[in-house]
XYZ file of C-alpha atoms in Angstrom:
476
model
C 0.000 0.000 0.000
C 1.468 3.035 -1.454
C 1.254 6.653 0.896
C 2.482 9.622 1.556
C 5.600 10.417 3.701
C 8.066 13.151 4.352
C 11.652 12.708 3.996
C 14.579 14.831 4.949
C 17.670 14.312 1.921
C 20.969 16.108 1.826
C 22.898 17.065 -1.388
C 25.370 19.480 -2.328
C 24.947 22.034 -5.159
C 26.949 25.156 -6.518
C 24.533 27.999 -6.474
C 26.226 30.662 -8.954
C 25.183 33.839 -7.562
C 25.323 37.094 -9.295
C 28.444 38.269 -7.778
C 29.998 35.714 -8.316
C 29.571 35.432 -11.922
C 30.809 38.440 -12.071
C 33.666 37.810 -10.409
C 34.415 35.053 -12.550
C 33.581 37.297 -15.501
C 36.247 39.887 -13.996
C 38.905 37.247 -13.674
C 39.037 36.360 -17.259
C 38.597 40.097 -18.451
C 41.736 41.734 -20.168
C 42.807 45.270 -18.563
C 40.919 46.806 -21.625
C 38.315 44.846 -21.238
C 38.151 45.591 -17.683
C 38.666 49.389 -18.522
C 35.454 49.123 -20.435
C 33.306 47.587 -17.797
C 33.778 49.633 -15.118
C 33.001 52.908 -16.970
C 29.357 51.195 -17.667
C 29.389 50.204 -14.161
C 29.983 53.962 -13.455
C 27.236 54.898 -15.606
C 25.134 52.839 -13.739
C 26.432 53.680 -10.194
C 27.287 57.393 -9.040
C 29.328 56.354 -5.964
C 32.019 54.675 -8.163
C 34.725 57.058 -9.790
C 38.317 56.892 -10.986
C 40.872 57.933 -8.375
C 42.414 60.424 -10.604
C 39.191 62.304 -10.693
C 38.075 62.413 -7.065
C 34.371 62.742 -8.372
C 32.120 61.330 -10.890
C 32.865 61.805 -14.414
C 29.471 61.387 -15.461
C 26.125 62.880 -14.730
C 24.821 61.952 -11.209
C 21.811 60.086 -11.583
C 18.557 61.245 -9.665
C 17.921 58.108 -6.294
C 15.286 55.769 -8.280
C 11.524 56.227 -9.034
C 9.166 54.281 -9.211
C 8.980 52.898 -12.877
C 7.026 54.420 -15.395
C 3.969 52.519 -17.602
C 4.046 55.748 -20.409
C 4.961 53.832 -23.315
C 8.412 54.722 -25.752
C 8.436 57.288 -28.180
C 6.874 56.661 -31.704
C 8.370 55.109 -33.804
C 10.068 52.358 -32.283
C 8.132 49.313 -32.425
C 10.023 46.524 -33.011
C 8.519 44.932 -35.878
C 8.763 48.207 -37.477
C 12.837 48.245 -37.353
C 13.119 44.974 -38.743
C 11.417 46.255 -41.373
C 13.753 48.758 -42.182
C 16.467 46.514 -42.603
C 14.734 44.046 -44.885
C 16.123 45.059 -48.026
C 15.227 42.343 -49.766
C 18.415 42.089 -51.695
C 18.358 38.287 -53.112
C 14.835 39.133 -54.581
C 16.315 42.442 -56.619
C 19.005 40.123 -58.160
C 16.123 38.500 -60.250
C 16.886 39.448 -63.765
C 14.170 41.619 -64.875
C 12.850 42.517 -61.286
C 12.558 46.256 -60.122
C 15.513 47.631 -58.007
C 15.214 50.173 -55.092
C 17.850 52.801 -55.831
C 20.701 53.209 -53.272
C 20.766 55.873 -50.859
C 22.816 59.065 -51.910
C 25.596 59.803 -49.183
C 25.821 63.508 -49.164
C 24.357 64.604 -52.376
C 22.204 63.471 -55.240
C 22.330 59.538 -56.118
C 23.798 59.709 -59.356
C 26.489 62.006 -57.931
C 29.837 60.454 -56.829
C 32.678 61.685 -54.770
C 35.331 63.719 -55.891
C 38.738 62.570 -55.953
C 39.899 64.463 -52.548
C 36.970 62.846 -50.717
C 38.051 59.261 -51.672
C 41.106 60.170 -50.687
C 40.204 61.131 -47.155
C 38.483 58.187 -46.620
C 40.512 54.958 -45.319
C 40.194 52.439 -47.758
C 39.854 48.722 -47.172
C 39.684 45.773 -50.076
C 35.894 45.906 -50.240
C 35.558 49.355 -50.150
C 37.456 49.699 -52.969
C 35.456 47.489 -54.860
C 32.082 48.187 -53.843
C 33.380 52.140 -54.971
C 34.443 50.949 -58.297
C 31.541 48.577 -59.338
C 29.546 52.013 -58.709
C 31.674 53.783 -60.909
C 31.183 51.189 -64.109
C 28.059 51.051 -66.039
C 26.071 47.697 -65.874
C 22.938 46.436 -65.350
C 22.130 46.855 -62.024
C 21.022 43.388 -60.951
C 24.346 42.090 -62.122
C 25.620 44.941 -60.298
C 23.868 43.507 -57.485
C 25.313 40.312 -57.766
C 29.079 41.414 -57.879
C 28.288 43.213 -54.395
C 26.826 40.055 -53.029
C 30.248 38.469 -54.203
C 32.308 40.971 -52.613
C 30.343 40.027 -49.392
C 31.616 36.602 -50.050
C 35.480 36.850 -50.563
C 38.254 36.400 -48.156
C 40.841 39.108 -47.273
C 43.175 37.686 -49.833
C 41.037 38.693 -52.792
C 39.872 35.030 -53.460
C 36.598 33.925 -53.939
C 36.243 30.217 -52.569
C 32.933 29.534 -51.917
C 32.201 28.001 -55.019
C 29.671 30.544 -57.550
C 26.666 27.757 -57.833
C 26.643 27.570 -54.220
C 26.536 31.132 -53.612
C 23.655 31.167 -56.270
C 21.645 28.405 -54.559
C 22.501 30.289 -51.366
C 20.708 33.872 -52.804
C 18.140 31.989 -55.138
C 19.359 33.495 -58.092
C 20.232 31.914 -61.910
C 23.836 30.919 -62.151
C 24.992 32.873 -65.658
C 24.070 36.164 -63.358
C 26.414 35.473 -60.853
C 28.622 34.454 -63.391
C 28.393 37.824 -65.081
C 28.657 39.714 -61.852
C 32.033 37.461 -61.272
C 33.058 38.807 -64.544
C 32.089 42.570 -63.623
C 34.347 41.782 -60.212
C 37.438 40.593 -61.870
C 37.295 43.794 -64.060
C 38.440 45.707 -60.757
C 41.870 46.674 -59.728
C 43.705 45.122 -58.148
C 43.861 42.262 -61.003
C 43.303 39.035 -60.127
C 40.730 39.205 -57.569
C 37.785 37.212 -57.806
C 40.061 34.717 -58.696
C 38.808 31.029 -57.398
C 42.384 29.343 -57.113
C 45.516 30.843 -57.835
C 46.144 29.442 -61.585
C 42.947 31.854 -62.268
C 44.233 34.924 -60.530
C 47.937 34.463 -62.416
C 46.026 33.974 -65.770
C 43.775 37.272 -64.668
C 46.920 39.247 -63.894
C 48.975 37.606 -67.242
C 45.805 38.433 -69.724
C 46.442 42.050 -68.754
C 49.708 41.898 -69.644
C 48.672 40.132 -72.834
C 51.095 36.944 -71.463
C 48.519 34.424 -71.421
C 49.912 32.169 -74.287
C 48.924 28.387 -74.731
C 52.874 28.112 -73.486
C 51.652 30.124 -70.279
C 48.183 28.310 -69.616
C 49.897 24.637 -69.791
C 52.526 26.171 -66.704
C 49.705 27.581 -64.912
C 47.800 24.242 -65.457
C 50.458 22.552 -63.908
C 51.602 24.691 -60.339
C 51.900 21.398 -58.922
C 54.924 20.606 -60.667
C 56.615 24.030 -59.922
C 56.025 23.468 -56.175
C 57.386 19.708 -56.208
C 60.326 21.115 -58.446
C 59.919 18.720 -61.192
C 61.167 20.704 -63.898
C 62.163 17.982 -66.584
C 58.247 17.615 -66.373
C 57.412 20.877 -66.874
C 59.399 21.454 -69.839
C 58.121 18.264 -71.906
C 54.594 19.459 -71.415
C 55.028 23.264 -72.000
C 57.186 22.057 -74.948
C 59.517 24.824 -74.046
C 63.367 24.868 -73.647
C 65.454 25.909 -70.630
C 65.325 29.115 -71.901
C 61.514 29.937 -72.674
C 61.345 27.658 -69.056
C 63.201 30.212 -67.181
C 61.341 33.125 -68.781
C 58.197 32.000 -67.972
C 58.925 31.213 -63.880
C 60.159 34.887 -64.119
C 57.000 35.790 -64.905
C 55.265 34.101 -62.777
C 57.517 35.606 -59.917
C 56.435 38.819 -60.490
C 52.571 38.119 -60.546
C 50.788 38.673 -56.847
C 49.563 35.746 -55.784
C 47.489 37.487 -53.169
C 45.744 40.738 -54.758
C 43.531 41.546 -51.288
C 46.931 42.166 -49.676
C 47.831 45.487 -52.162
C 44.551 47.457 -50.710
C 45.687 48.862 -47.321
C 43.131 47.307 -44.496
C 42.597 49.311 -41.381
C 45.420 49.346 -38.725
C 44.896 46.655 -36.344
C 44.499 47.641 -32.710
C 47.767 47.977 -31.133
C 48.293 44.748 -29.014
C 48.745 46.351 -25.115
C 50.493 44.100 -22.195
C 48.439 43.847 -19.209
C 51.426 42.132 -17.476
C 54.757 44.042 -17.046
C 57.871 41.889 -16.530
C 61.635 43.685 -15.731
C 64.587 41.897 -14.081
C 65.917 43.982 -10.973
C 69.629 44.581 -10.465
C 69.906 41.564 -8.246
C 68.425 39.147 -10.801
C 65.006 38.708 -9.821
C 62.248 39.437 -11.099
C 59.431 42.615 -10.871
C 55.545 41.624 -11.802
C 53.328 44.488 -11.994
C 49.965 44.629 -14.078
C 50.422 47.518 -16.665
C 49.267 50.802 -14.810
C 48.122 52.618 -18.063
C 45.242 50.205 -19.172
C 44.572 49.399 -15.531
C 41.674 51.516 -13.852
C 41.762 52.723 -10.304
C 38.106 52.978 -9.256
C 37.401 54.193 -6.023
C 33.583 55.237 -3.697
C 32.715 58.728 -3.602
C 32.650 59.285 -0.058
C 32.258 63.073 -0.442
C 29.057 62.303 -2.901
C 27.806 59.882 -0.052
C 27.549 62.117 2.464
C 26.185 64.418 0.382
C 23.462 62.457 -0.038
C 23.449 61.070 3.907
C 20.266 61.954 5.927
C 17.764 62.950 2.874
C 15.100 60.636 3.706
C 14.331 56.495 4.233
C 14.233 56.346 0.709
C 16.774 57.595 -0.236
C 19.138 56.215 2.560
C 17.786 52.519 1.577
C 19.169 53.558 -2.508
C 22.588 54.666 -1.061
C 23.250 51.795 0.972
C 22.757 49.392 -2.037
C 24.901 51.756 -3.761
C 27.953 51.910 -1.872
C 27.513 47.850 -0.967
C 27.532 47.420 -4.474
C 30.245 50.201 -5.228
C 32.729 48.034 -2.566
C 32.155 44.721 -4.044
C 33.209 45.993 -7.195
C 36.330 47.209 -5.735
C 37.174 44.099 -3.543
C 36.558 42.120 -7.005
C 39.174 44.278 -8.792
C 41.655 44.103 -6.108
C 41.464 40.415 -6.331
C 41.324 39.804 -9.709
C 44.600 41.775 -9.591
C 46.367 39.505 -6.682
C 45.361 36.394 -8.771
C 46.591 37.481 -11.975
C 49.716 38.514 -10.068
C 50.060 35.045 -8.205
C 49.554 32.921 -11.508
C 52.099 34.557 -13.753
C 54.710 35.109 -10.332
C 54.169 30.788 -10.850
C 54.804 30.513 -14.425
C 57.518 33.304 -14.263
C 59.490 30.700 -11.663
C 59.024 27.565 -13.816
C 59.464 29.123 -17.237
C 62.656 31.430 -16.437
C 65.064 29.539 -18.382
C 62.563 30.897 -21.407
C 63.844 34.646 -20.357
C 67.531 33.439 -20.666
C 67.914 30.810 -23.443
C 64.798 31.603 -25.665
C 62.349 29.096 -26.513
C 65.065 26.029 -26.177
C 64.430 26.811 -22.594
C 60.701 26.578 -22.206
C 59.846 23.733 -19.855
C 56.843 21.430 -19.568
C 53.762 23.379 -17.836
C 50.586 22.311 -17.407
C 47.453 24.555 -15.883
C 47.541 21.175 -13.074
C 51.116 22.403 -12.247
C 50.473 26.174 -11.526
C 46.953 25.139 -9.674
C 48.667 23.054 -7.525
C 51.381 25.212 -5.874
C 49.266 28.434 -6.380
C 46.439 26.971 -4.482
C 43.848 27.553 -6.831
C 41.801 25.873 -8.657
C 42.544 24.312 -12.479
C 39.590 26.540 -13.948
C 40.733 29.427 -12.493
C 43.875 29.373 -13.774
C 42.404 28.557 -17.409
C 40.612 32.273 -17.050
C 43.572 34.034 -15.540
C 45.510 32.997 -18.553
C 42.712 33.667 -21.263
C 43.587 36.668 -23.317
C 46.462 38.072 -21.140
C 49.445 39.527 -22.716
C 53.076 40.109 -20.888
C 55.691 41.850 -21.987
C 58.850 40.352 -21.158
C 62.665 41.229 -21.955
C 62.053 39.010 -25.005
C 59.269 40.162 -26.229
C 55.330 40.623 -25.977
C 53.805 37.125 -25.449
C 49.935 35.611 -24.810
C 50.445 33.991 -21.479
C 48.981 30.741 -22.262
C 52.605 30.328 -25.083
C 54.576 29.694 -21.509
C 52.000 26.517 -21.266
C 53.601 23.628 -23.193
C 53.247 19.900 -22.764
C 56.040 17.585 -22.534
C 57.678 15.189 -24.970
C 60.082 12.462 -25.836
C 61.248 10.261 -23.020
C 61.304 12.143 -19.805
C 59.124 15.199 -18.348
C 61.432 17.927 -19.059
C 61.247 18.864 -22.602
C 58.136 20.999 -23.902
C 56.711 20.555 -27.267
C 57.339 23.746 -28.247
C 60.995 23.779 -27.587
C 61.298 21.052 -30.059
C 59.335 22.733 -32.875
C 61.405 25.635 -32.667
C 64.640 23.533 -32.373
C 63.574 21.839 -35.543
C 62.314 24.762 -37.468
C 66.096 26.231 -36.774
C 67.423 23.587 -38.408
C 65.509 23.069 -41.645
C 65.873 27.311 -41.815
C 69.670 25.941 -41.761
C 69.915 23.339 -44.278
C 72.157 23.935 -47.604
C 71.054 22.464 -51.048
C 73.803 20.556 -50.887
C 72.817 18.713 -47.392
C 69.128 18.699 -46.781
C 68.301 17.207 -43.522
C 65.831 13.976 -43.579
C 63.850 13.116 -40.924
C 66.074 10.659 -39.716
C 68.519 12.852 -39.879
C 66.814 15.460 -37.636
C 65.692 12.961 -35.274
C 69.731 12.259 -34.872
C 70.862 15.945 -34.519
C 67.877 16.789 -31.785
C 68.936 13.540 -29.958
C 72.687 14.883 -29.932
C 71.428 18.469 -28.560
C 69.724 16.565 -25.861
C 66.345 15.835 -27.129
C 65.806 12.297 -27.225
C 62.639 12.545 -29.911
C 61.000 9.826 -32.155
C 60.978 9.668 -35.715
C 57.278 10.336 -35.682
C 57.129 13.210 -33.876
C 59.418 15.011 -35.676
C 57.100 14.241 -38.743
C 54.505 15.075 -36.849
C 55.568 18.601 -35.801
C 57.241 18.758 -39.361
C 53.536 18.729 -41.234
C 51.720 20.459 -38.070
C 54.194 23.528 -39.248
C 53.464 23.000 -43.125
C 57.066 22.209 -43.578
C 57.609 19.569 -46.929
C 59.465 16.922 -46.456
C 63.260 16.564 -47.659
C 62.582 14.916 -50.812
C 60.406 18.123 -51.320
C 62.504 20.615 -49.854
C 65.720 19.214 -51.928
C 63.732 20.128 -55.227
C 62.570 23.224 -54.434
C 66.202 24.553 -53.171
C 67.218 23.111 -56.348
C 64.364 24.757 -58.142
C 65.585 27.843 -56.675
């Protein structure tokens, strides 16, 4: 007979609360990043400023209200705006089917800017293009479709996805895509568009009315010139030494990627958030970089400004200034961790600072956990994103993490890549190196390694192997 009853059960569950997500979020935040947060969370709470400031750099917020019903202004419903941007651009590329005309930008929308306004604005690859398919005369669907192409090529200049895909993907016939291709390739700089690279030579060599049947047969065959087989390449171009050697000339001067010749915006400067410097006596100073690092601080003066103006009030600054002194204690530890995780790798990696990457050791995020006291997953965040700058150089954090190889537990992986990379950059025509051969010489330098890992590290850094790499120095 089946009843009721009342049990008592115990179980254990993490309850993530809201400050402490955020304190995880902190953890893992670069300075910038960090930079950025606290100014919203000043926007959003009057009691925190910068130290340098000694007051609020932002307008100070009237105590809450209670929350108004009046609905928003007009014009913003929702559905509305998603109007707006439903341009319905795959359904204009039908041949034949009206076309909205494009928004003038500062004048009339035939009009087109002069030369000293194209000039003062930066120009990226498809910029540049989407300005010059404006500038030549077509119809505009298959203008259309050569602007849905430059959507869909990489930063090289290449277009890879292949065209019947792309017109599956916007619903439209193939021989218009193909025609907006063809408008594309018309643009400078020659050869983009291209699909592989024997197009985007034969592009560049039909403007420079090279494209003989001598010239297509070499371009047909790149294979040949990358595995060095020139005997090959001769017998079917049907072209001596000579006319051979002409032809690779040729070739050499061709750009095999076109996107690179448009200048592309400056990338964001790379910043340090960890500052390394050796003192006099041969240790070492850790300090997280002072000019991306914010120093927040509570208003007190603001406080008691606001101290003794009613229950209501009081209640709103209280939540305030609780809130305003989490923040702070979150900061200051996020700082002490970061601080305590690299002082750990800075111990086990220092050979790095001495000898260069031959000096890396193995380091696992198990390894700094354990004799920082903290917890695997913490350590993974810490190291996320962070950037040092070191007497070597300006490295992610995480390159000091390496796993070991070969027979022992002192010799990182990427020690041995950079070993072996030094001495295939090192090899003469006359001696290349085989793999056996490199397994020998990194086995003399005190890295025992197998045959298969040095293949394996060999491919993993698109390196050919010596049969290849004979050839080609030969080639060259």
């Amino acid at each position: 007979m089946q009843g009721l009853r009342l049990e008592l059960r115990q179980s254990q569950q993490l309850v993530m609360t809201p400050q402490l997500q955020q304190a995880i979020k902190l953890l893992q935040m670069t300075n910038q990043e960090l930079e950025a947060h606290l100014a919203d969370a000043m926007l959003s709470n009057p009691l925190l400023t910068t130290e340098e400031s000694g007051g609020p750099d932002v307008p100070t917020p009237e105590p809450p209200a209670p929350a108004s019903t009046a609905e928003g202004p007009p014009g913003e419903d929702p559905a509305a705006a998603e109007q707006v941007f439903d341009a319905g651009v795959t359904e204009n590329l039908r041949e034949g089917a009206p076309v909205p005309s494009l928004p003038a930008q500062g004048g009339a929308a035939n009009s087109l800017p002069d030369a000293a306004d194209r000039a003062a604005v930066p120009q990226d690859l498809r910029a540049s293009l989407e300005r010059q398919i404006g500038e030549i005369v077509a119809p505009r669907a298959v203008t259309l479709a050569a602007r849905c192409l430059i959507a869909a090529l990489e930063d090289d200049g290449y277009l890879r996805e292949p065209l019947p895909a792309i017109a599956e993907r916007l619903g439209v016939a193939q021989d218009l895509m193909a025609r907006g291709l063809a408008l594309l390739q018309r643009c400078e700089p020659t050869g983009v568009g291209a699909q592989t690279l024997a197009e985007c030579f034969a592009l560049q060599l039909a403007e420079r009315d090279r494209l003989d049947p001598m010239m297509e047969r070499l371009l047909a065959n790149l294979d040949l010139i990358a595995k060095g087989n020139r005997r090959r390449l001769a017998q079917i171009c049907e072209a001596d030494d000579e006319d051979l050697d002409d032809m690779l000339a040729e070739l050499r001067r061709l750009n095999p990627r076109p996107g690179a010749m448009v200048e592309a915006p400056a990338p964001a400067p790379r910043v340090p958030d960890i500052l390394l410097s050796r003192r006099a006596d041969g240790g070492w100073d850790i300090a997280l970089n002072p000019e991306t690092l914010p120093r927040v601080a509570v208003d007190e003066s603001y406080c008691l400004s606001l101290s003794a103006s009613g229950e209501e009030t009081d209640r709103w600054l209280a939540r305030q200034r609780a809130e305003a002194h989490w923040v702070l204690r979150s900061v200051a530890k996020r700082s002490e961790t970061i601080l305590k995780v690299t002082g750990e790798v800075v111990r086990r990696q220092g050979a790095f600072f001495d000898e260069g990457p031959t000096g890396l050791r193995p380091m696992t995020l198990r390894h700094v956990a354990e004799e920082t006291g903290l917890h695997e997953s913490t350590v993974s965040r810490v190291v996320a994103g962070k950037l040092i700058h070191t007497p070597r150089g300006l490295f992610e954090l995480k390159f000091f993490f390496t796993n070991a190889v070969g027979e022992g537990d002192d010799l990182s992986a990427e020690a041995v890549r950079d070993r072996l990379r030094a001495l295939i950059e090192a090899e003469v025509p006359e001696k290349v190196l085989s793999d056996d051969d490199l397994v020998a010489a990194l086995k003399a330098e005190g890295m025992p390694i197998a045959r298969r890992t040095v293949a394996k590290y060999r491919n993993a850094m698109r390196i050919p192997s010596s049969v290849d790499r004979r050839r080609q120095k030969a080639f060259a």
